[in-house]
PDB file of C-alpha atoms in Angstrom:
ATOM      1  CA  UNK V 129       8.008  15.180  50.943  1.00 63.00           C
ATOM      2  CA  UNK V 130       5.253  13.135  51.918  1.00 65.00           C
ATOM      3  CA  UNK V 131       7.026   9.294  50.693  1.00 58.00           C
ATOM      4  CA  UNK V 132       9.867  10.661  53.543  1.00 64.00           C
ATOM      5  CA  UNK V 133       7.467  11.471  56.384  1.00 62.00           C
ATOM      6  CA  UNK V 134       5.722   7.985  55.493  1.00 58.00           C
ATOM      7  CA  UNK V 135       9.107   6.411  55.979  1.00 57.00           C
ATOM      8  CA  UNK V 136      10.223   8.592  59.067  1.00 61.00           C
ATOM      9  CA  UNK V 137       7.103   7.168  60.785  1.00 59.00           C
ATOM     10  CA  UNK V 138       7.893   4.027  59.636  1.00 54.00           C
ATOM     11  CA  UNK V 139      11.421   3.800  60.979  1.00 56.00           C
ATOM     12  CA  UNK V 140       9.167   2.738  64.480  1.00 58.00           C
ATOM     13  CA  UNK V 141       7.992  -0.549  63.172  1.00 51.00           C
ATOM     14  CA  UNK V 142      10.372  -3.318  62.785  1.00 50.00           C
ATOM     15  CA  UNK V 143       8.149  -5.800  61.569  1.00 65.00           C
ATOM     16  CA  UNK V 144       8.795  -6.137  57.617  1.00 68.00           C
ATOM     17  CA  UNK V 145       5.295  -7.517  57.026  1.00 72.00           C
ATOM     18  CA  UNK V 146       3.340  -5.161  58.894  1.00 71.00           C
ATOM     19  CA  UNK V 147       0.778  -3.167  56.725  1.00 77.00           C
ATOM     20  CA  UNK V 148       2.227   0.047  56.918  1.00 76.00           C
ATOM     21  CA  UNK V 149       5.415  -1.299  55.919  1.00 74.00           C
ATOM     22  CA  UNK V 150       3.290  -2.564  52.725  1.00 81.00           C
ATOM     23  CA  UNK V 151       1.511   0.247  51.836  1.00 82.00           C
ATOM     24  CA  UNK V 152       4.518   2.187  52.068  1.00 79.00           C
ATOM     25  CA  UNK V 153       6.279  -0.044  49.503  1.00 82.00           C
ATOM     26  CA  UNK V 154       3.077  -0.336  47.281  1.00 85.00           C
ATOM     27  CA  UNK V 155       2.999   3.457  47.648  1.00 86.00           C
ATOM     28  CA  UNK V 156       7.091   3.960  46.643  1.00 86.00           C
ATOM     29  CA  UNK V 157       6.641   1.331  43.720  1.00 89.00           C
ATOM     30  CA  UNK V 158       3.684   3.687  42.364  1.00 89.00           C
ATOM     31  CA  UNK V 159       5.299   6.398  42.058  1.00 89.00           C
ATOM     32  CA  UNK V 160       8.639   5.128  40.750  1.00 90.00           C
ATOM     33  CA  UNK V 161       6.308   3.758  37.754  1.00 90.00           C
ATOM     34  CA  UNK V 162       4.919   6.665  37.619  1.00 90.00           C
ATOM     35  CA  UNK V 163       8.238   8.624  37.297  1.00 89.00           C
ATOM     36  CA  UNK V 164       9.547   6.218  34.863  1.00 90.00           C
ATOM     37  CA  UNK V 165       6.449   6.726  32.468  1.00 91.00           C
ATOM     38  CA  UNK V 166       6.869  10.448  32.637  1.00 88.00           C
ATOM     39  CA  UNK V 167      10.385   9.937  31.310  1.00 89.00           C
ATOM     40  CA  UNK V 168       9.658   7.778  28.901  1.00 87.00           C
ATOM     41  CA  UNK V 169       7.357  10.132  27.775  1.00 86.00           C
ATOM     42  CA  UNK V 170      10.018  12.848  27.676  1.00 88.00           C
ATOM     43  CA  UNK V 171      12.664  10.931  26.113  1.00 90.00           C
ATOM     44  CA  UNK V 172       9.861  10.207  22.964  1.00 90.00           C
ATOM     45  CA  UNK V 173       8.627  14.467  22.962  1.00 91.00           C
ATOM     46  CA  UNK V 174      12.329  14.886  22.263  1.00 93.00           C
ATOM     47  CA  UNK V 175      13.320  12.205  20.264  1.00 92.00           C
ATOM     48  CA  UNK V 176       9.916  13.251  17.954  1.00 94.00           C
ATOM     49  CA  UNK V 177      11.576  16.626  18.243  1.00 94.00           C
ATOM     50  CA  UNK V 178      14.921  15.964  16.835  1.00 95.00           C
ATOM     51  CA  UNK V 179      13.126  14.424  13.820  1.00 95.00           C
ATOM     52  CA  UNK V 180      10.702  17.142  13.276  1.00 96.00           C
ATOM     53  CA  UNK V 181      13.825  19.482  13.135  1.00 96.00           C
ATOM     54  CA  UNK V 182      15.773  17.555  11.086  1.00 96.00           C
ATOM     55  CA  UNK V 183      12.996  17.430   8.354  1.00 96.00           C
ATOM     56  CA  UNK V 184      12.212  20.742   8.588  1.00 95.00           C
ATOM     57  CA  UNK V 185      15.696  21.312   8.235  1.00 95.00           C
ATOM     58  CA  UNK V 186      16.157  19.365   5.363  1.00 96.00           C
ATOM     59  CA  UNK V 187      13.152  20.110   3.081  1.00 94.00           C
ATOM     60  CA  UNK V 188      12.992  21.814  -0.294  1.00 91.00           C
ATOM     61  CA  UNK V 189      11.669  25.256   0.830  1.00 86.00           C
ATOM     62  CA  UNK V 190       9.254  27.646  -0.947  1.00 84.00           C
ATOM     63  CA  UNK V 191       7.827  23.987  -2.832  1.00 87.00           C
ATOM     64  CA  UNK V 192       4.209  23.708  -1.303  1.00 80.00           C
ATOM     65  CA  UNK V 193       2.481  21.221  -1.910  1.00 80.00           C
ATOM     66  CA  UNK V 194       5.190  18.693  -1.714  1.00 89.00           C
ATOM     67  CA  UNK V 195       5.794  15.997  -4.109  1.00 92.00           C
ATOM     68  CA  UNK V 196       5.870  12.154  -3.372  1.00 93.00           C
ATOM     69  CA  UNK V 197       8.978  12.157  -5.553  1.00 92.00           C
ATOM     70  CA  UNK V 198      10.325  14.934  -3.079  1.00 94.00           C
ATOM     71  CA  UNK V 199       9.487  13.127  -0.133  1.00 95.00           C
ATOM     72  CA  UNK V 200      10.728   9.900  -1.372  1.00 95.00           C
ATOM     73  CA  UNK V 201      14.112  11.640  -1.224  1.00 95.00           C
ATOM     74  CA  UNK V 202      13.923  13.455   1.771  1.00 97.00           C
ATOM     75  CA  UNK V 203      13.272  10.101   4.042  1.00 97.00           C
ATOM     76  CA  UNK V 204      16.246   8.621   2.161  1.00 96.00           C
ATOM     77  CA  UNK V 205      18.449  10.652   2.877  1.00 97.00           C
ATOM     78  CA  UNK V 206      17.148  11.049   6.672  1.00 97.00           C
ATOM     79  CA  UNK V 207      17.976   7.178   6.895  1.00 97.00           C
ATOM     80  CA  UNK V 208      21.158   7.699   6.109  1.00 96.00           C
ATOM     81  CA  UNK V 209      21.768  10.868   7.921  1.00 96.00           C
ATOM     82  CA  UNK V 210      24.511   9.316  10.418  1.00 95.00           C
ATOM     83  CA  UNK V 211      26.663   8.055   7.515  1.00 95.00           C
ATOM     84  CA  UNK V 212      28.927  10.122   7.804  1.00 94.00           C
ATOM     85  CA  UNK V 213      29.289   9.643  11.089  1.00 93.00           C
ATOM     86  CA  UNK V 214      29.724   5.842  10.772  1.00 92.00           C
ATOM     87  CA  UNK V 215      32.337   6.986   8.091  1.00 92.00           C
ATOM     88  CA  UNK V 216      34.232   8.525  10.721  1.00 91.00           C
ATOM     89  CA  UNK V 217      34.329   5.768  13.248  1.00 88.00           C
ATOM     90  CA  UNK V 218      35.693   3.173  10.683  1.00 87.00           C
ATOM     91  CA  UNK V 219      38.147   5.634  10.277  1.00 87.00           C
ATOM     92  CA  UNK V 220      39.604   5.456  14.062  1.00 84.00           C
ATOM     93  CA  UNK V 221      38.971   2.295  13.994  1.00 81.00           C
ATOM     94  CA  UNK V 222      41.505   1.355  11.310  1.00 82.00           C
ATOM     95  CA  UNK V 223      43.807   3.260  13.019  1.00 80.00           C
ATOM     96  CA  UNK V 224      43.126   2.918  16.586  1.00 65.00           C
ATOM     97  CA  UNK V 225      44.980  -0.199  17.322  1.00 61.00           C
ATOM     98  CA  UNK V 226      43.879  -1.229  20.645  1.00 57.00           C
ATOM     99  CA  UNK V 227      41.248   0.939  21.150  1.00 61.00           C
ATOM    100  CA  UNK V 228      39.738   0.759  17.722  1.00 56.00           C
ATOM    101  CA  UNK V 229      36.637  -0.529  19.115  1.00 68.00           C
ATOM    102  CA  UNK V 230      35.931   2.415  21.458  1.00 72.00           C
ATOM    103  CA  UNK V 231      32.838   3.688  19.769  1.00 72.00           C
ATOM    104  CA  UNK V 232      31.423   0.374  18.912  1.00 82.00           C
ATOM    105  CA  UNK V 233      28.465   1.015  20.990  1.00 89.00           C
ATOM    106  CA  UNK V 234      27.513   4.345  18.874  1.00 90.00           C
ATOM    107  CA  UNK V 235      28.553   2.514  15.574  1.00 91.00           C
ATOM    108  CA  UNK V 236      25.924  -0.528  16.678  1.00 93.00           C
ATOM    109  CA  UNK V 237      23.251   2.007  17.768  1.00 93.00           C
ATOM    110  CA  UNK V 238      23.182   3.863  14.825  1.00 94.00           C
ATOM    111  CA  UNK V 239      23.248   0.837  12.267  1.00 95.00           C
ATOM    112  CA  UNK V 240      20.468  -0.536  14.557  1.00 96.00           C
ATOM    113  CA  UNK V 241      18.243   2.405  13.768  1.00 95.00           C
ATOM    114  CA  UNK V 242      19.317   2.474  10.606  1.00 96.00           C
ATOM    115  CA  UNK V 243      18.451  -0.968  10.040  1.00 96.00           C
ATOM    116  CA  UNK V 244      14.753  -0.425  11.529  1.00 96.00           C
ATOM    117  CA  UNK V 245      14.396   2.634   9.504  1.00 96.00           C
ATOM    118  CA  UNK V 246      15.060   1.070   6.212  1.00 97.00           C
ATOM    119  CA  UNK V 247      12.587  -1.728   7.499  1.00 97.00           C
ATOM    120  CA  UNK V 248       9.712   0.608   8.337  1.00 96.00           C
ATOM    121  CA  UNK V 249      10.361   2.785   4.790  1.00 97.00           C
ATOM    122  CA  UNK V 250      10.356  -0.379   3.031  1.00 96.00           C
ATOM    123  CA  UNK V 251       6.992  -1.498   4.367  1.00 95.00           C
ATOM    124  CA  UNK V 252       4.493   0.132   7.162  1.00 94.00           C
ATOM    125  CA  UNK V 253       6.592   3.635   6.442  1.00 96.00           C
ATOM    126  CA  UNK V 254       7.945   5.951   8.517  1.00 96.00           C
ATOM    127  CA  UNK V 255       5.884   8.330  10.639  1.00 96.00           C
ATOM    128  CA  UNK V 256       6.368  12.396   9.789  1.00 96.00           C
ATOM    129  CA  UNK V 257       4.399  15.540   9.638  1.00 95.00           C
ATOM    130  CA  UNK V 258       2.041  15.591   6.373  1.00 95.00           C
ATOM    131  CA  UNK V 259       4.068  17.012   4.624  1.00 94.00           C
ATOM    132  CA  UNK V 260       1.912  16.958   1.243  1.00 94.00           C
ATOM    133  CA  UNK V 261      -0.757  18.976   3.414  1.00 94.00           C
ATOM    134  CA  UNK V 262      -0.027  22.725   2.263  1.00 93.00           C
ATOM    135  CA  UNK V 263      -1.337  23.624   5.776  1.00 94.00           C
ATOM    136  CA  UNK V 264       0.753  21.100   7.683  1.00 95.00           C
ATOM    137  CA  UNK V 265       3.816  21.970   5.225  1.00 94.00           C
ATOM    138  CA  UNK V 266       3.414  25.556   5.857  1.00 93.00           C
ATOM    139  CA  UNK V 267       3.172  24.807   9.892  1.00 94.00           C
ATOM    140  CA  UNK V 268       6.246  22.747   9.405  1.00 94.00           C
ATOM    141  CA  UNK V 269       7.860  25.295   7.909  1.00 92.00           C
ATOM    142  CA  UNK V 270       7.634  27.956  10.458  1.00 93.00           C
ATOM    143  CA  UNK V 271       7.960  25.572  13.614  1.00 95.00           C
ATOM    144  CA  UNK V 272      10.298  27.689  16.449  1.00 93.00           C
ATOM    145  CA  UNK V 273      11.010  24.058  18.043  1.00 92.00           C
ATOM    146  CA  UNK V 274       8.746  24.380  20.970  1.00 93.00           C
ATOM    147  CA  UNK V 275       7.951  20.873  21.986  1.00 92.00           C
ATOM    148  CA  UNK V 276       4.548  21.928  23.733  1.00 92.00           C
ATOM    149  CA  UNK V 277       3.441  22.625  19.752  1.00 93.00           C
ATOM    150  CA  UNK V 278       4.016  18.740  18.798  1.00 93.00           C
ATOM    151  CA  UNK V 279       0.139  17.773  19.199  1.00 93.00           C
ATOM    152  CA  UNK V 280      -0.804  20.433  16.628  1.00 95.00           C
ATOM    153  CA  UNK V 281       1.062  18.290  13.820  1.00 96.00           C
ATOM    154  CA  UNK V 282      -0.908  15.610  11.860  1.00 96.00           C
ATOM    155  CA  UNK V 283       1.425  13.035  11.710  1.00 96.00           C
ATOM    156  CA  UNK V 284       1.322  10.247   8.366  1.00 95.00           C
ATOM    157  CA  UNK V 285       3.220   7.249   7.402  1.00 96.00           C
ATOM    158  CA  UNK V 286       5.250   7.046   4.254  1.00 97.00           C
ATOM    159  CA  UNK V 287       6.823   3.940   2.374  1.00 95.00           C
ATOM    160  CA  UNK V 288       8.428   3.117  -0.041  1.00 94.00           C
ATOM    161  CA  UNK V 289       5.639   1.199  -1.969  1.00 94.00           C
ATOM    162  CA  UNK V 290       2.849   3.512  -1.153  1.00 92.00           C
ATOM    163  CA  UNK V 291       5.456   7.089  -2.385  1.00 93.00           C
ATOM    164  CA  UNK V 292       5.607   4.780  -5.944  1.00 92.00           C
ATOM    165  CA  UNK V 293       1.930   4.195  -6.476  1.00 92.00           C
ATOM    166  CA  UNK V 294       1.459   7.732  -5.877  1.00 91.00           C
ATOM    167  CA  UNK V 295       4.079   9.385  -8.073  1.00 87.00           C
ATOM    168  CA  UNK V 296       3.000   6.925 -10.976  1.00 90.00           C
ATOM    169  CA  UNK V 297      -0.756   8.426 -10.095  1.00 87.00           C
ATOM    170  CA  UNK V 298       0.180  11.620 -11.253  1.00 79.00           C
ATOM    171  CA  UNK V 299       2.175  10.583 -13.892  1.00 81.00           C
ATOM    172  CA  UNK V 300      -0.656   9.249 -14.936  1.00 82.00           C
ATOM    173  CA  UNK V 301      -2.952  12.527 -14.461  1.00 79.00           C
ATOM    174  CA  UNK V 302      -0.734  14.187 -15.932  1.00 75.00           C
ATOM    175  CA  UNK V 303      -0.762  12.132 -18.755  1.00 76.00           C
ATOM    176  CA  UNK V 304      -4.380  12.521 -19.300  1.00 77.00           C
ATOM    177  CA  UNK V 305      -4.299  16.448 -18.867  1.00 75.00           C
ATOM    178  CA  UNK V 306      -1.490  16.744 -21.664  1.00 75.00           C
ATOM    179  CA  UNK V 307      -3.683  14.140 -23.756  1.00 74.00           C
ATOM    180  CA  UNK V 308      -6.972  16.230 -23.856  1.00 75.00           C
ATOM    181  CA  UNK V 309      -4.668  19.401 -24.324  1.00 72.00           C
ATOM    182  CA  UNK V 310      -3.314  17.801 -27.295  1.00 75.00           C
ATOM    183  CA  UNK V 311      -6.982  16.600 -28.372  1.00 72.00           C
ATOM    184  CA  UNK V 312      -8.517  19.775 -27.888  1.00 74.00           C
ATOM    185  CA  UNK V 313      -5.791  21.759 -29.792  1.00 72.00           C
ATOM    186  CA  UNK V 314      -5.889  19.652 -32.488  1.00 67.00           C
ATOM    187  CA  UNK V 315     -10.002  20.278 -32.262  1.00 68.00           C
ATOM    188  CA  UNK V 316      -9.296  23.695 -32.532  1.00 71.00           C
ATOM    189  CA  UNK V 317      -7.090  23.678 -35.622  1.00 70.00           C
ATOM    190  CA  UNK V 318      -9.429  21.282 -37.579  1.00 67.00           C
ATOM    191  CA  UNK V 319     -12.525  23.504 -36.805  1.00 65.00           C
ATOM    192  CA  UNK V 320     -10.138  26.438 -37.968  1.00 66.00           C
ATOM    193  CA  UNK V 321      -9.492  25.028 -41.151  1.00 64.00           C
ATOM    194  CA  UNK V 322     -12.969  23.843 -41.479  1.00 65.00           C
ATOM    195  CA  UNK V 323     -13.878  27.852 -41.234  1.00 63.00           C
ATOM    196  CA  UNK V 324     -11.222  28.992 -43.286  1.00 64.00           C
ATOM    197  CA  UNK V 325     -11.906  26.949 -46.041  1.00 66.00           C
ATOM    198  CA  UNK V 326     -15.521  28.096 -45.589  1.00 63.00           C
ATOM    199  CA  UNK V 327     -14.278  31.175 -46.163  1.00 65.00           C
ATOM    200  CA  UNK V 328     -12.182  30.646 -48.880  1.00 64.00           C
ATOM    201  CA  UNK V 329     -14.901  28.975 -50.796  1.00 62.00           C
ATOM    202  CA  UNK V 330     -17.835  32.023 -50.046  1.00 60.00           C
ATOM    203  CA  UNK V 331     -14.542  33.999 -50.993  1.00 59.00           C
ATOM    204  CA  UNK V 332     -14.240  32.739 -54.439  1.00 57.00           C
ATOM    205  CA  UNK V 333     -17.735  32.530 -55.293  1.00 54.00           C
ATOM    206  CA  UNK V 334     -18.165  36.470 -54.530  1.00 55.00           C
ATOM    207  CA  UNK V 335     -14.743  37.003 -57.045  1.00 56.00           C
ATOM    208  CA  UNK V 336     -16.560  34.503 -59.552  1.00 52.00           C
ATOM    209  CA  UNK V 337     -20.085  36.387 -59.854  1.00 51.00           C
ATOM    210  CA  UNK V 338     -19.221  39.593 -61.066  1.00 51.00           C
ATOM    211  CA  UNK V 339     -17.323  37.929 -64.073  1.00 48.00           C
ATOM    212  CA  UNK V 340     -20.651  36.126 -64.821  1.00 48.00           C
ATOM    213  CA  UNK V 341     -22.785  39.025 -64.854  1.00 48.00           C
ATOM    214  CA  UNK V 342     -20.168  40.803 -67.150  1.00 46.00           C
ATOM    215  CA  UNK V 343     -20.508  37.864 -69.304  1.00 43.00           C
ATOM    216  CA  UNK V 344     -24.204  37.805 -69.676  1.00 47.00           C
ATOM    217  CA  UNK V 345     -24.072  41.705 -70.149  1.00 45.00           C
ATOM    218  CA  UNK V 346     -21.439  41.327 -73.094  1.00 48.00           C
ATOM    219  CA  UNK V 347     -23.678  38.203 -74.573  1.00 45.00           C
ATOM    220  CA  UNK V 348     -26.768  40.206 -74.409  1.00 44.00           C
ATOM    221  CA  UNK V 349     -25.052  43.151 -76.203  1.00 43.00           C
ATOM    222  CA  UNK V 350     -23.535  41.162 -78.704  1.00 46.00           C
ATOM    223  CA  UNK V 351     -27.056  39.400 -78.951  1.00 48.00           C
ATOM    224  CA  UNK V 352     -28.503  42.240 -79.899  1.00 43.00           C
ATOM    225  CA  UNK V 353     -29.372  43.466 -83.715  1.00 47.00           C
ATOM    226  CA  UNK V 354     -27.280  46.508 -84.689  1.00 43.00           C
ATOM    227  CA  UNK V 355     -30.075  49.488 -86.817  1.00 45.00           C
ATOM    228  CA  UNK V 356     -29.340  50.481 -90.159  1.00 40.00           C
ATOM    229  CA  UNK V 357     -29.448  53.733 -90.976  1.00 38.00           C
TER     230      UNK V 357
END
């Protein structure tokens, strides 16, 4: 590579403060940084990976739009996904004796992130796909796990606080809807009564005028003066 033919050259000079000697090391130290960035950058695609898979794992399929109760419960239970886990090292470590403490590290990793995760869900929230976005849902959905298709996901905070407010918001709407469904049926009975005592009444009036008219008929025959013969 070139950083080898730089130092190959260099192995000439024995003077440690000699600018080629600097340039080399200001040269080496660039591109170490510039490694370790990369990596870092890696290590986060992945780790953003593993958590995409796990929700996509993990949600209620064929429910699109998702609910805010539904996602309440699916970052619960994605906090405590290593439970069991921890479960299973206080296990060897009641009966490990000596070595009973051989997977503390894992055991304090994982109640670290647990810890932060219950933090973040409690207040900021904790960053995932949009999952109440029918077209994000539907991408989420049919991921293949390619990394490369990470930047095509619109990524949202949820908390705690902020899944409440919204479930009690359509509660609420929904509260309305099944009040002016109630109002409007009963609207629609009264004006049905109203109409069929309208017609009752037209009904009776009909049935009454033929009785009248028989009336006056009779009275005018009986009103009349019978000839003698």
């Amino acid at each position: 590579t070139t950083m080898q033919k730089e130092i190959a050259k260099a192995k000439k000079i024995l003077h440690p403060n000699s600018r080629k000697i600097t340039a080399i090391a200001k040269k080496s130290k660039k591109m170490l940084n510039r490694q370790k960035i990369k990596m870092a950058g890696t290590i986060k695609q992945n780790l953003i990976g593993e958590k995409i898979m796990w929700i996509q794992q993990n949600i209620v399929p064929d429910v699109c739009p998702y609910t805010a109760e539904l996602t309440a419960e699916l970052l619960l239970k994605y906090i405590g996904r290593n439970d069991e886990e921890l479960e299973q090292i206080a296990i060897k470590h009641s009966v490990g004796g000596k070595r009973g403490r051989q997977h503390a590290n894992r055991e304090d990793i994982i109640r670290m992130t647990k810890k932060r995760e219950q933090e973040e869900f409690d207040t900021c929230g904790i960053e995932i796909p949009d999952i109440l976005n029918p077209v994000q849902y539907e991408m989420l959905r049919t991921w293949s796990g390619e990394l490369r298709l990470l930047p095509n996901f619109k990524f949202r905070r949820f908390g705690k606080m902020h899944l409440k407010d919204m479930l009690q918001k359509v509660e609420r709407q929904s509260k309305v809807a099944m009040n002016k469904s109630i109002n409007c049926t009963k609207s629609c009975t009264r004006s049905q009564s109203s109409k069929d005592s309208k017609l009752k009444g037209s009904s009776s009036i009909e049935n009454k005028e033929p009785t009248n008219n028989t009336l006056t008929e009779n009275t005018t025959l009986n009103d009349c003066p019978m000839e003698v013969e």
